[in-house]
XYZ file of C-alpha atoms in Angstrom:
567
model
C -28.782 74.661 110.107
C -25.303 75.759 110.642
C -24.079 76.850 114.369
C -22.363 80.055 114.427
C -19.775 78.364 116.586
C -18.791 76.062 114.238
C -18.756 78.153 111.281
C -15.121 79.292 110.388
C -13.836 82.761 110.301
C -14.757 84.309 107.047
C -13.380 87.978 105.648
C -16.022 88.189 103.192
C -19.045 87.474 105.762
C -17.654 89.628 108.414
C -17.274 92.847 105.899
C -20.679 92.095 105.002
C -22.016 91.934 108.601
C -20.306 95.196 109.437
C -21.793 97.057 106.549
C -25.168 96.063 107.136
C -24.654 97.113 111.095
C -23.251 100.273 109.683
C -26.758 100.864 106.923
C -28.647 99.767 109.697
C -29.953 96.596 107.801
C -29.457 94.433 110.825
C -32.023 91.524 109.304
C -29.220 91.582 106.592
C -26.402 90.475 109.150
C -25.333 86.665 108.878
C -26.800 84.631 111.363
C -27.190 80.955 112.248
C -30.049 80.894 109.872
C -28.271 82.903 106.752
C -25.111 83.046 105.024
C -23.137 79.904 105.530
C -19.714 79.050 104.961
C -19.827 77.830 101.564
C -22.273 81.350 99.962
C -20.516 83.753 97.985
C -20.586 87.190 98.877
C -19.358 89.986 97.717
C -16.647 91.084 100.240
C -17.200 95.397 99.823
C -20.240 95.894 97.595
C -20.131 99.606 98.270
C -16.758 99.589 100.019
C -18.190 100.887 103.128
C -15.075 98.931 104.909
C -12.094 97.811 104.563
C -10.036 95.578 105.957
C -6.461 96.334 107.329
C -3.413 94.134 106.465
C -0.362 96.415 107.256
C 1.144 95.760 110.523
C 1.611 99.589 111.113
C -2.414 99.973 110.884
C -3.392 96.644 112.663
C -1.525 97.775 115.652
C -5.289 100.055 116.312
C -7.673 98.699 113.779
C -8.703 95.720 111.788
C -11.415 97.151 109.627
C -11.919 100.745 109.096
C -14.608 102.825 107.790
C -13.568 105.718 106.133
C -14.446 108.946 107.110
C -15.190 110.046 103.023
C -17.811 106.937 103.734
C -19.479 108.159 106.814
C -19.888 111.564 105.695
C -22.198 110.250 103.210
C -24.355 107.844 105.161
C -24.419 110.274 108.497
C -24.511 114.392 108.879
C -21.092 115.432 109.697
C -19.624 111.866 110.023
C -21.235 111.240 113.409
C -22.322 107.798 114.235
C -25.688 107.671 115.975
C -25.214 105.819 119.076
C -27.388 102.666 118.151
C -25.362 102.226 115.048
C -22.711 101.777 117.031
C -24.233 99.405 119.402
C -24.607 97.247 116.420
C -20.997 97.183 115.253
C -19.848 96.757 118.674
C -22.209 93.780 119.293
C -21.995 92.032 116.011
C -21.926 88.312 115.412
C -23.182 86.182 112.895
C -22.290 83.003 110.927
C -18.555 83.308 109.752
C -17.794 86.540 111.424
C -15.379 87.620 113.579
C -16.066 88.408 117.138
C -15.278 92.315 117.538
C -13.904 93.490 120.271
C -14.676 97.461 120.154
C -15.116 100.300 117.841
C -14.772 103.812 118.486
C -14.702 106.930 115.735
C -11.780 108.525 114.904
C -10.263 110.827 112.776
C -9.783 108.448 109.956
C -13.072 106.918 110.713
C -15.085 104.104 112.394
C -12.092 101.803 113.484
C -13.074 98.432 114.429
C -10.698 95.889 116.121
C -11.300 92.019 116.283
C -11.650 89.906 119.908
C -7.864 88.302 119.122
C -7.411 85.734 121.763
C -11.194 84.489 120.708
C -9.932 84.479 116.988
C -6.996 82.743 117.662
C -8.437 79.863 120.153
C -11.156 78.976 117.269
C -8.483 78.934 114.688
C -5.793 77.396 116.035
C -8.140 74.565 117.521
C -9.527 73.657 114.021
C -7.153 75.324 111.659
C -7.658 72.565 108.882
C -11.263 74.039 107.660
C -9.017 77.548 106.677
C -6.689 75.674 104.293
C -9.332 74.223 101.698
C -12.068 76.010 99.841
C -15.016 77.037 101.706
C -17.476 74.708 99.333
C -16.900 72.172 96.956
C -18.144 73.282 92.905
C -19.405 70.650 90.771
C -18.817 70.516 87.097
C -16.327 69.563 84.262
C -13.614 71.608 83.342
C -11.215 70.414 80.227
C -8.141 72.436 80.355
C -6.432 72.877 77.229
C -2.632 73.718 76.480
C -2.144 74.490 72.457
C 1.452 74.215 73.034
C 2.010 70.826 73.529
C -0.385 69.573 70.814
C 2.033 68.385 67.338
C 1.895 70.991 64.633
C 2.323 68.689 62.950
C 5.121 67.081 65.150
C 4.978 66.497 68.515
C 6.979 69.432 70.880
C 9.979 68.601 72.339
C 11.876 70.053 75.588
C 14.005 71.507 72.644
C 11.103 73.368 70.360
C 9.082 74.316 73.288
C 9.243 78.058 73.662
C 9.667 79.997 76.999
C 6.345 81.560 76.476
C 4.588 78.198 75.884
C 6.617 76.675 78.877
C 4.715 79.240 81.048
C 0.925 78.049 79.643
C 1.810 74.792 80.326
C 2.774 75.697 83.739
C -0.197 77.887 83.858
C -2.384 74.404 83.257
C -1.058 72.892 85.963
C -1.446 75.120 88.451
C -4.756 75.476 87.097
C -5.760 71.962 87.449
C -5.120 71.752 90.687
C -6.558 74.718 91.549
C -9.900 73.871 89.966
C -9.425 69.729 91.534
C -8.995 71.368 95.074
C -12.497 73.095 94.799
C -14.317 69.802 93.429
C -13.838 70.564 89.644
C -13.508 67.223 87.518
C -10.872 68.606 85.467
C -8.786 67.110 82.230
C -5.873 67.922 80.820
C -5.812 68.284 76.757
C -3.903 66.733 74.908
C -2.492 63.918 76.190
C 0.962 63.114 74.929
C 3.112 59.725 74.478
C 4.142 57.959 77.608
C 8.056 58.111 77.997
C 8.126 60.774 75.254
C 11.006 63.184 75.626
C 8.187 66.071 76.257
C 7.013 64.176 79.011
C 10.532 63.286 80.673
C 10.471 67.269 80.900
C 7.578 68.038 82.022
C 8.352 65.609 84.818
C 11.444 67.394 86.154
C 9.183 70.295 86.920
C 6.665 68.309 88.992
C 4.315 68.294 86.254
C 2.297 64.736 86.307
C 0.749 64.770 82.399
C -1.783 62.606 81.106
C -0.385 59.940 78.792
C -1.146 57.417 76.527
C 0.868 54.417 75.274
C 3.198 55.529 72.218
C 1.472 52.494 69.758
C -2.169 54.422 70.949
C -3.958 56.448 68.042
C -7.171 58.903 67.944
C -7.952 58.210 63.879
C -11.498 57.147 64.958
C -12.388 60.645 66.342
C -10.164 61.921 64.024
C -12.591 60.426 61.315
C -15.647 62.138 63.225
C -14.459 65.036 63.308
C -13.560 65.673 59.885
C -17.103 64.571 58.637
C -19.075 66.818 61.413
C -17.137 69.517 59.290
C -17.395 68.644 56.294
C -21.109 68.400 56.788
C -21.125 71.487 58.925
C -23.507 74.202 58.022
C -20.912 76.603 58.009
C -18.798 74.424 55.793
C -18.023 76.776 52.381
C -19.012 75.219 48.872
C -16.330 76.188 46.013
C -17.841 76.834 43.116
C -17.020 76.882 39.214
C -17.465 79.682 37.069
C -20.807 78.571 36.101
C -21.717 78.370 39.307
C -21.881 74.394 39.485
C -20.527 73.332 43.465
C -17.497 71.031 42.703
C -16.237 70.722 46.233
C -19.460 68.651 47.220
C -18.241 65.452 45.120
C -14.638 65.852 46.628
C -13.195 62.567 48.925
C -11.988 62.790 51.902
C -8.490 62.559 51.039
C -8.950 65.543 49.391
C -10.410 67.421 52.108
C -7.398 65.883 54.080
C -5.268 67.925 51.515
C -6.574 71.441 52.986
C -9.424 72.105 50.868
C -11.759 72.143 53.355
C -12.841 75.610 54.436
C -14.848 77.004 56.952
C -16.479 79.993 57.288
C -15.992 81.244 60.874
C -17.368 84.864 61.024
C -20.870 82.806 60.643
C -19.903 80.807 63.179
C -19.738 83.572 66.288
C -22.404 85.889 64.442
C -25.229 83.087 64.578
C -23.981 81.574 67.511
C -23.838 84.966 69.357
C -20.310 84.535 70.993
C -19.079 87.794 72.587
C -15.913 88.540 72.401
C -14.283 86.648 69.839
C -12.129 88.348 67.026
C -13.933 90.025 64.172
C -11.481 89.551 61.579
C -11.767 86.159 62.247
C -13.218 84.614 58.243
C -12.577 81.752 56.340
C -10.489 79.028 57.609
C -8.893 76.445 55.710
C -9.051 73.172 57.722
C -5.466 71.009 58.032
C -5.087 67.391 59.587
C -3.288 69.181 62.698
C -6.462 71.476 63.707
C -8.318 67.938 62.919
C -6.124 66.253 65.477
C -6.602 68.549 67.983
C -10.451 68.674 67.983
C -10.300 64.976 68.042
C -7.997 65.395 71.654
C -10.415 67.956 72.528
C -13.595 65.856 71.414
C -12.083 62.758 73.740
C -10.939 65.445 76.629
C -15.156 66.242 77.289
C -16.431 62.791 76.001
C -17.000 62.017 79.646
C -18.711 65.519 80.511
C -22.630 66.807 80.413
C -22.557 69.547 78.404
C -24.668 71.902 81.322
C -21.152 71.273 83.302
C -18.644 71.256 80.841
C -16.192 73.899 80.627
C -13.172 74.243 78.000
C -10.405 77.047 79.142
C -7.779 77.098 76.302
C -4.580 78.250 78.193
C -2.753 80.138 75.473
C 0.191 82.310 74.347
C -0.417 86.112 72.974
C 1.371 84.851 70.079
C -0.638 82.073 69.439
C -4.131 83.785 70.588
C -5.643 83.938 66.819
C -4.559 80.568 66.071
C -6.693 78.916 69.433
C -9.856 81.032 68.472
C -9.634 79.724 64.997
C -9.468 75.996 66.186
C -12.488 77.068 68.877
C -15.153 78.517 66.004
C -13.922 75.133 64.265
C -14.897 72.989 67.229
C -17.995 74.748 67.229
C -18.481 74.644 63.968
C -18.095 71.007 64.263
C -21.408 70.724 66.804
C -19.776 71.190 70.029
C -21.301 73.040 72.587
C -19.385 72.903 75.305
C -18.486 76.960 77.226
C -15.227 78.155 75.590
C -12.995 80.500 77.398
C -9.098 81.530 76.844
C -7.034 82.573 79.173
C -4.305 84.232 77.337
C -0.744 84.909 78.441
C 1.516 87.621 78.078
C 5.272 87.429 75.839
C 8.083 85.784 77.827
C 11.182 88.236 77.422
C 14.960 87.258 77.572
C 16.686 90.349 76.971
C 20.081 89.636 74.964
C 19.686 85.954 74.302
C 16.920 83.596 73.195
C 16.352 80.445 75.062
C 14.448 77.396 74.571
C 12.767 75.734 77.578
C 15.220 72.743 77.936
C 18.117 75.493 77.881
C 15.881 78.074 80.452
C 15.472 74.333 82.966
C 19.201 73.650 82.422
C 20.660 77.182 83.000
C 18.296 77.523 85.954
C 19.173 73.818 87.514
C 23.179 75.260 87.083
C 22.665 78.678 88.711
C 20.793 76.565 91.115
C 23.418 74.154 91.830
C 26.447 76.906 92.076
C 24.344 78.844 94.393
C 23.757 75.775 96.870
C 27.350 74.750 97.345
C 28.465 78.307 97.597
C 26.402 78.503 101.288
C 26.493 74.667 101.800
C 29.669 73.933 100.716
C 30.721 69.693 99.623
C 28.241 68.491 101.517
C 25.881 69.764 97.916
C 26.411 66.358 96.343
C 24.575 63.751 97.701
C 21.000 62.055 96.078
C 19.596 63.910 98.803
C 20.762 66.984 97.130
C 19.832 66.427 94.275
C 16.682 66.114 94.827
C 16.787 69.186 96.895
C 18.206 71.085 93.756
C 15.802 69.645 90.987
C 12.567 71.024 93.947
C 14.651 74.386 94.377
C 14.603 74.379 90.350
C 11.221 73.678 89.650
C 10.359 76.600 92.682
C 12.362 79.298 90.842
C 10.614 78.107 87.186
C 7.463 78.454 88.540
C 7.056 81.609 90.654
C 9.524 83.352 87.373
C 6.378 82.619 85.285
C 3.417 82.291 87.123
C 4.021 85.416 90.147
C 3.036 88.269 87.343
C -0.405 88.441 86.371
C -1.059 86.181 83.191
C -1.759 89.113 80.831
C 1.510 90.937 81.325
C 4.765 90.277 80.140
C 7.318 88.318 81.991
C 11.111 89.712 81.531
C 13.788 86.976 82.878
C 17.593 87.894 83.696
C 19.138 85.018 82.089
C 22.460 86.654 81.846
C 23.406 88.229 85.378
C 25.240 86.174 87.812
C 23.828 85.178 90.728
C 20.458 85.925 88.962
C 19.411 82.831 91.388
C 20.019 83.257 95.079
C 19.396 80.935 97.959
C 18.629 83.294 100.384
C 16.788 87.012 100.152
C 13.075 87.548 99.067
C 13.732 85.727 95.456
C 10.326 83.962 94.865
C 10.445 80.562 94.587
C 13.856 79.823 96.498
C 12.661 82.374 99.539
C 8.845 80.426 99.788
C 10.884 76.952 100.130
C 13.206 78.192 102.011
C 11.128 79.523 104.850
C 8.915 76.560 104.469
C 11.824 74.582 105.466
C 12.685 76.765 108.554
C 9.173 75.348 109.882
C 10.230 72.038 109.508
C 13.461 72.551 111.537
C 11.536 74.275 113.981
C 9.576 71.681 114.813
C 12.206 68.712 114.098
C 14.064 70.883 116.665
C 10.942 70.455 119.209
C 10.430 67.064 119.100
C 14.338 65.921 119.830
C 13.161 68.545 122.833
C 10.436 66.188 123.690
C 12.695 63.235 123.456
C 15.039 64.249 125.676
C 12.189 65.287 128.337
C 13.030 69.451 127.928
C 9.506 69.946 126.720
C 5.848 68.072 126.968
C 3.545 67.297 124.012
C 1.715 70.324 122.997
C -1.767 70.041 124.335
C -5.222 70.905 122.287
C -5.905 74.017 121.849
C -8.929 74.359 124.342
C -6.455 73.739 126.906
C -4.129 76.998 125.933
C -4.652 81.035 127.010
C -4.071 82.420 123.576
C -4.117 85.569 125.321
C -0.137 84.943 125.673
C -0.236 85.679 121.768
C 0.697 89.167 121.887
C 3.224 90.220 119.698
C 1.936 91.898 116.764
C 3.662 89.314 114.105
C 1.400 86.852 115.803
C -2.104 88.364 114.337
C -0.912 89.432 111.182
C 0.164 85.704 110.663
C -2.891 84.819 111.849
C -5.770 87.362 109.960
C -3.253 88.317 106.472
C -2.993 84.635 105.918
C -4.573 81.740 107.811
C -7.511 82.866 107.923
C -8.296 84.491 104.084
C -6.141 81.233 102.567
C -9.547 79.396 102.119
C -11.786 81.838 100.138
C -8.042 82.950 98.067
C -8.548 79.323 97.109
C -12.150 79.581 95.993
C -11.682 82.853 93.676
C -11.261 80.754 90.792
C -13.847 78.363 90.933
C -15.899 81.906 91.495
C -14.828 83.338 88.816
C -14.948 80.669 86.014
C -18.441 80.185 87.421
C -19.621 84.316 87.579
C -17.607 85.779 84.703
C -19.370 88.021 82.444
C -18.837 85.076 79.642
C -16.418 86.914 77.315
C -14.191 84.911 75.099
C -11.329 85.649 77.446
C -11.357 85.245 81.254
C -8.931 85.958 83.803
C -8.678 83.402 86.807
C -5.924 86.038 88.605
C -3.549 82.742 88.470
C -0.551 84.872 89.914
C -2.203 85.004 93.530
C -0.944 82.070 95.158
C 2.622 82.711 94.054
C 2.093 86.400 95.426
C 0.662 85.559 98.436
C 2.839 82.715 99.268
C 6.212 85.172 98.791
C 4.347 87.862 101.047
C 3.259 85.312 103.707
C 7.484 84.347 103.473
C 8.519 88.112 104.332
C 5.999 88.471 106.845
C 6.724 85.023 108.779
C 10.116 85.311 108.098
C 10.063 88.615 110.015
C 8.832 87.397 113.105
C 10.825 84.223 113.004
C 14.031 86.334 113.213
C 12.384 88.431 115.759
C 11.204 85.888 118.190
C 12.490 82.957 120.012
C 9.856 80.321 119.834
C 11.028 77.522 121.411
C 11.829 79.132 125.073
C 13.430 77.806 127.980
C 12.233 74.404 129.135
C 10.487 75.975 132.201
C 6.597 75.162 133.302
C 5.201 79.200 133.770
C 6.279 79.697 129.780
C 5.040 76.346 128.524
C 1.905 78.382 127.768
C 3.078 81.007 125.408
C 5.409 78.713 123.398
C 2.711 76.261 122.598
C 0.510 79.105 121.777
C 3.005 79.923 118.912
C 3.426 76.533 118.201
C 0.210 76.123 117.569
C -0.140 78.726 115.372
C 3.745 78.064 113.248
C 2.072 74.760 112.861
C -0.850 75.442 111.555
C 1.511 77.775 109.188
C 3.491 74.970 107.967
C 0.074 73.143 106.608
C -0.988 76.250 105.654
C 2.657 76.352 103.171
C 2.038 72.395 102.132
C -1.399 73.318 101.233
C -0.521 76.340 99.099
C 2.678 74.710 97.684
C 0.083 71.588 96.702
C -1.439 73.772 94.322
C 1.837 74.403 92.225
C 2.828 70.648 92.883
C 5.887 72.144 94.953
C 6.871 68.858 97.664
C 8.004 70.807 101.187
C 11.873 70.333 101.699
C 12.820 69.317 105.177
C 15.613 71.023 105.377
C 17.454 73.672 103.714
């Protein structure tokens, strides 16, 4: 049994707790003995409330209830008096203490108990930056752009649109790792191959294999599971004599093997799929890469096993064709695609190793332009190749996967180290913690300031400026279910052919959480004078920028982004 006390904060619980105080269903509240941290709910079944996130509106509210709602569960609006006796009093497992509630003209506002929310957060912040449960199951993530066709990819022939579903993979990955997935990557690729060295200078850690190592023997398999598949089609003569049945298997190796996939989805029943989808005729290459696949889930139970193919628009048709052959071939493992919008370069046409280059330039120019000689150092270097990969990463991955992605390749100065500009803005304000609290410590040092004491030994009440809670209820405290949604959602999904994990989130809500923090770092002086009556306040903040900063490493873990300790 879970103690209330001990549960953390959760938006979704506390929405749910407020609408059943609001139906009146109060044995539907979460209590000590219902919902704990790790359930899924649904955050606004009937969207009875909302809650706020503007810091115009949480100035007077945190959740509201909309008048348009209240007319239809009360006559005239009005709010019986025991109703509100609920919402005023409510509690529960995960949900946050309120405070008050009172009807207005915009409806049933509802404001949280902040200095209660703020001492239970800030003295156990690390349960709000992982995912509220950990999943179990095996998910085989797999990028057709880097298998050969026939020849392996290079930094060279790798497209800007397949650059951004490999990307997509490996934010993916460790997405899916973070909420207790067992997840592979497919296909694995030649150590020390010149793919690889790429893939490296974005922070992406590939699976390899040694370059002598082959996959013939599931190669092998996986040519006779189709050529004794059921949905394997027979050639026949004019008289109607099968000739393809005495053919070898060098000949099947020559592309005369055909498949008939329309029989494939129609018997198996897979929604979603495309219709025109018919006869395929089978080459070594789609053999190849159902041999990577078949080794990718060897180590999977099928009632576990997921496959997602991450795949380009452009290259959509292709991946279901090579999916009906897998299943064709006796597989059974859950297929999904997650399919990506065009990349766009208006007025030129880059590959990726020209896009990383350009980028690591711009990059480069920008950084001695504010820092001046001092940009040439291995430190900096370093600095420049994070700063690099940051800019690739939120260009592709901060628009929802489905859309289109146009880059500005051309402009000047289309990379910036300062302004809201993505990647570069995230680090930078990342690193603006770190000199914070680099600053504090040489403080300590020198005797201006004491060690910041546990949070049970701190009036949070001092937290009053109205940066503080947004920080606090926009970010810290919705981080951990933001990281669950995907798990959810590869676990709840209607079961379509396609599926869409929203992989654009993180970037999104790393760039807002930027603006927001650094508005209220500009705004207020942290670290105070060294004097005893404002100790209080400025480890109150300290408290919470630090549980920011792990907040930032935990979210930048995700799209393998190291923090920079200075900028």
């Amino acid at each position: 049994m879970e103690n209330i006390e001990e549960t953390p904060f959760r938006i979704t619980h506390t929405v749910q707790a407020l609408g059943s105080a609001l139906r009146g269903d109060p044995e539907n509240v979460p209590d000590a003995n219902g919902l704990g941290s790790g359930d899924r709910i649904s955050s606004e079944p009937e969207k009875l409330w909302f809650k706020e996130s503007s810091a115009k509106n949480l100035r007077n509210r945190d959740f509201l209830s909309p008048t348009t709602v209240l007319n239809t569960l009360y006559a005239d609006g009005q709010v019986p008096p025991v109703v509100m006796g609920r919402v005023q009093s409510l509690r529960g497992t995960g949900v946050l203490p309120v405070a008050g509630g009172e009807l207005m003209g915009e409806g049933l506002r509802v404001r949280v108990d902040r200095t209660a929310a703020f001492q239970k957060v800030l003295s156990g912040a690390s349960v709000y930056l992982k995912p509220p449960s950990q999943r179990q199951g095996c998910v085989v993530l797999n990028c057709p752009a880097l298998h050969p066709k026939p020849n392996l990819p290079s930094p060279d022939t790798l497209t800007l649109g397949q650059l951004r579903t490999v990307l997509l993979t490996d934010h993916l990955g460790a997405l899916l790792r973070r909420q207790g997935f067992t997840v592979s990557c497919c296909p694995v690729l030649p150590e020390e191959s010149d793919i690889i060295v790429f893939l490296r200078l974005l922070g992406i850690d590939w699976p390899t294999v040694p370059i002598s190592w082959t996959n013939d023997e599931r190669e092998e398999k996986m040519l006779e599971a189709l050529q004794n598949s059921p949905y394997r089609e027979k050639e026949e003569t004019d008289g109607g004599r099968r000739v393809s049945e005495g053919k070898n298997m060098d000949e099947d190796k020559e592309g005369m093997l055909r498949v008939n996939l329309k029989r494939v989805f129609q018997k198996e029943q897979l929604p979603g799929d495309d219709p025109s989808l018919g006869t395929c005729t089978v080459q070594m290459d789609s053999v190849s890469h159902l041999a990577q696949l078949d080794r990718a889930t060897a180590g999977c139970t099928v009632s576990t096993a997921t496959a997602v193919h991450v795949t380009s628009c452009q290259d959509e048709f292709r991946q279901q064709q090579i999916a009906m052959l897998w299943r064709a071939s006796g597989a059974t493992v859950t297929q999904r695609h997650l399919v990506c919008g065009p990349m766009k370069t208006p007025g030129t046409h880059l590959s990726a190793a020209q896009y990383l280059q350009l980028r690591r330039v711009q990059m480069k120019e920008a950084s001695e332009i504010k820092y001046g000689e001092q940009v040439e150092d291995q430190t900096w270097d370093d600095i420049i190749k994070v700063m690099t990969s940051a800019t690739v990463r939120f260009e592709m991955l901060s628009t929802v996967h489905t859309s289109p992605v146009t880059l500005d390749v051309l402009r000047e100065g289309s990379v910036s180290t300062k302004g809201p500009r993505g990647g570069v803005f995230v680090m930078y304000n990342c690193a603006r913690l770190h000199t914070l609290f680099d600053s504090y410590e040489r403080g300590v040092e020198k005797g201006l300031y004491p060690e910041i004491p546990e949070g049970s030994q701190l009036d949070f009440s001092a937290l009053k400026e109205e940066g503080e809670w947004l920080l606090l209820f926009n970010y810290l405290i919705p981080f951990s279910e933001l990281l669950d949604q995907t798990g959810q959602t590869l676990e709840c999904d209607g079961g379509g052919a396609r599926v869409n994990l929203k992989t654009e989130q993180i970037c999104k809500f790393l760039v807002s959480l930027s603006k927001d923090f650094s508005s209220y770092y500009n705004r207020v002086h942290v670290l105070g004078e060294p004097l005893p009556h404002l100790f209080n306040q400025m480890f109150c903040r300290l408290q919470l920028l630090r549980a920011l900063r792990e907040l930032y490493h935990s979210a930048l873990d995700t799209l393998h982004l190291p923090p920079i300790p200075q900028l």
